[in-house]
């Protein structure tokens, strides 16, 4: 028995080693650690500047500092939804399932950030308006509509068992919903937001230099956070698929060996 197992191992080892070397060359986690370090440094610097360098806003005071979290999170959220649509479009053009995975992860992360945006927005609204929500504010309602739209993505996706159909239908949803997202940007630009909390006070409603720098750095940091989480989840899911592929190959090359 030991000899049999040893011989079967000798037969399987070369092909398995070759396969592992091939998968290693395609390792998706390369560069994740330095990206995570850069993200931590950028976010730490940005929010250190929020509390220790930027002045309090003239009208809202200290409460306005949530702006540096809420607005960058909203911007990155909407950008992530659009990115998911772009990946979905590429999947439809190429039929390559890796683009479906990238689209799924982009939308999944954006949904989590969207929830954070709604929570921080409600906190800001309560502090500024005295209400948790204002239904006649187009910016809030349009963002909520986008969130509810994408909340249908995962139930739709996982209600389809066939992998090819799942990827195709999910990609169509991502493209159509991603085309809707710029309407939210247009609403932010065009709506006369009389009710929305004013970010800045003063005669010209202009942002001081320290606030501008901090705000831009917060956007960069939030973008890096999104990229880090996206790469981490892609790495995790790809590694899981690679392990499954290795297991299936071992079972195919050596069907008599124990699982």
PDB file of N, CA and C in Angstrom, residues 71-84 109-111 113-114 143 146 178 181-182 184-185:
ATOM      1  N   UNK A  71     -18.883  62.649   1.361  1.00  0.00           N
ATOM      2  CA  UNK A  71     -18.811  62.990  -0.067  1.00  0.00           C
ATOM      3  C   UNK A  71     -17.802  62.118  -0.819  1.00  0.00           C
ATOM      4  N   UNK A  72     -16.561  61.923  -0.317  1.00  0.00           N
ATOM      5  CA  UNK A  72     -15.665  60.997  -1.027  1.00  0.00           C
ATOM      6  C   UNK A  72     -16.239  59.591  -1.147  1.00  0.00           C
ATOM      7  N   UNK A  73     -16.930  59.131  -0.101  1.00  0.00           N
ATOM      8  CA  UNK A  73     -17.536  57.803  -0.161  1.00  0.00           C
ATOM      9  C   UNK A  73     -18.607  57.741  -1.248  1.00  0.00           C
ATOM     10  N   UNK A  74     -19.407  58.807  -1.366  1.00  0.00           N
ATOM     11  CA  UNK A  74     -20.450  58.843  -2.398  1.00  0.00           C
ATOM     12  C   UNK A  74     -19.839  58.868  -3.795  1.00  0.00           C
ATOM     13  N   UNK A  75     -18.784  59.652  -3.979  1.00  0.00           N
ATOM     14  CA  UNK A  75     -18.136  59.743  -5.292  1.00  0.00           C
ATOM     15  C   UNK A  75     -17.561  58.394  -5.712  1.00  0.00           C
ATOM     16  N   UNK A  76     -16.848  57.744  -4.790  1.00  0.00           N
ATOM     17  CA  UNK A  76     -16.246  56.445  -5.103  1.00  0.00           C
ATOM     18  C   UNK A  76     -17.320  55.389  -5.334  1.00  0.00           C
ATOM     19  N   UNK A  77     -18.419  55.468  -4.585  1.00  0.00           N
ATOM     20  CA  UNK A  77     -19.524  54.527  -4.770  1.00  0.00           C
ATOM     21  C   UNK A  77     -20.073  54.599  -6.188  1.00  0.00           C
ATOM     22  N   UNK A  78     -20.392  55.790  -6.636  1.00  0.00           N
ATOM     23  CA  UNK A  78     -20.955  55.950  -7.976  1.00  0.00           C
ATOM     24  C   UNK A  78     -19.947  55.564  -9.056  1.00  0.00           C
ATOM     25  N   UNK A  79     -18.681  55.919  -8.822  1.00  0.00           N
ATOM     26  CA  UNK A  79     -17.646  55.506  -9.766  1.00  0.00           C
ATOM     27  C   UNK A  79     -17.508  53.993  -9.841  1.00  0.00           C
ATOM     28  N   UNK A  80     -17.652  53.318  -8.686  1.00  0.00           N
ATOM     29  CA  UNK A  80     -17.581  51.858  -8.667  1.00  0.00           C
ATOM     30  C   UNK A  80     -18.725  51.211  -9.414  1.00  0.00           C
ATOM     31  N   UNK A  81     -19.923  51.798  -9.313  1.00  0.00           N
ATOM     32  CA  UNK A  81     -21.059  51.275 -10.069  1.00  0.00           C
ATOM     33  C   UNK A  81     -20.808  51.387 -11.575  1.00  0.00           C
ATOM     34  N   UNK A  82     -20.272  52.531 -11.989  1.00  0.00           N
ATOM     35  CA  UNK A  82     -19.953  52.709 -13.412  1.00  0.00           C
ATOM     36  C   UNK A  82     -18.876  51.717 -13.848  1.00  0.00           C
ATOM     37  N   UNK A  83     -17.875  51.509 -12.985  1.00  0.00           N
ATOM     38  CA  UNK A  83     -16.817  50.545 -13.291  1.00  0.00           C
ATOM     39  C   UNK A  83     -17.390  49.141 -13.470  1.00  0.00           C
ATOM     40  N   UNK A  84     -18.348  48.778 -12.611  1.00  0.00           N
ATOM     41  CA  UNK A  84     -19.000  47.481 -12.762  1.00  0.00           C
ATOM     42  C   UNK A  84     -19.707  47.351 -14.098  1.00  0.00           C
ATOM     43  N   UNK A 109     -18.770  45.813  -3.707  1.00  0.00           N
ATOM     44  CA  UNK A 109     -18.105  46.801  -2.859  1.00  0.00           C
ATOM     45  C   UNK A 109     -18.831  48.143  -2.892  1.00  0.00           C
ATOM     46  N   UNK A 110     -19.306  48.534  -4.055  1.00  0.00           N
ATOM     47  CA  UNK A 110     -20.017  49.806  -4.169  1.00  0.00           C
ATOM     48  C   UNK A 110     -21.308  49.796  -3.361  1.00  0.00           C
ATOM     49  N   UNK A 111     -21.968  48.649  -3.298  1.00  0.00           N
ATOM     50  CA  UNK A 111     -23.179  48.549  -2.480  1.00  0.00           C
ATOM     51  C   UNK A 111     -22.869  48.778  -1.005  1.00  0.00           C
ATOM     52  N   UNK A 113     -20.317  50.521   0.200  1.00  0.00           N
ATOM     53  CA  UNK A 113     -20.002  51.938   0.360  1.00  0.00           C
ATOM     54  C   UNK A 113     -21.254  52.799   0.242  1.00  0.00           C
ATOM     55  N   UNK A 114     -22.193  52.387  -0.598  1.00  0.00           N
ATOM     56  CA  UNK A 114     -23.446  53.133  -0.730  1.00  0.00           C
ATOM     57  C   UNK A 114     -24.224  53.122   0.579  1.00  0.00           C
ATOM     58  N   UNK A 143     -29.822  59.323  -5.043  1.00  0.00           N
ATOM     59  CA  UNK A 143     -28.836  58.352  -4.565  1.00  0.00           C
ATOM     60  C   UNK A 143     -29.530  57.126  -3.983  1.00  0.00           C
ATOM     61  N   UNK A 146     -30.602  54.882  -6.781  1.00  0.00           N
ATOM     62  CA  UNK A 146     -29.466  54.108  -7.291  1.00  0.00           C
ATOM     63  C   UNK A 146     -29.162  52.934  -6.362  1.00  0.00           C
ATOM     64  N   UNK A 178     -25.456  50.811 -14.822  1.00  0.00           N
ATOM     65  CA  UNK A 178     -24.313  51.717 -14.881  1.00  0.00           C
ATOM     66  C   UNK A 178     -24.576  52.927 -15.754  1.00  0.00           C
ATOM     67  N   UNK A 181     -26.434  55.599 -13.660  1.00  0.00           N
ATOM     68  CA  UNK A 181     -25.712  56.301 -12.595  1.00  0.00           C
ATOM     69  C   UNK A 181     -25.335  57.733 -12.962  1.00  0.00           C
ATOM     70  N   UNK A 182     -24.847  58.033 -14.187  1.00  0.00           N
ATOM     71  CA  UNK A 182     -24.521  59.427 -14.501  1.00  0.00           C
ATOM     72  C   UNK A 182     -25.691  60.386 -14.337  1.00  0.00           C
ATOM     73  N   UNK A 184     -27.453  60.502 -11.822  1.00  0.00           N
ATOM     74  CA  UNK A 184     -27.316  60.982 -10.455  1.00  0.00           C
ATOM     75  C   UNK A 184     -26.318  62.133 -10.378  1.00  0.00           C
ATOM     76  N   UNK A 185     -25.211  62.000 -11.124  1.00  0.00           N
ATOM     77  CA  UNK A 185     -24.255  63.098 -11.181  1.00  0.00           C
ATOM     78  C   UNK A 185     -24.909  64.349 -11.775  1.00  0.00           C
TER      79      UNK A 185
END
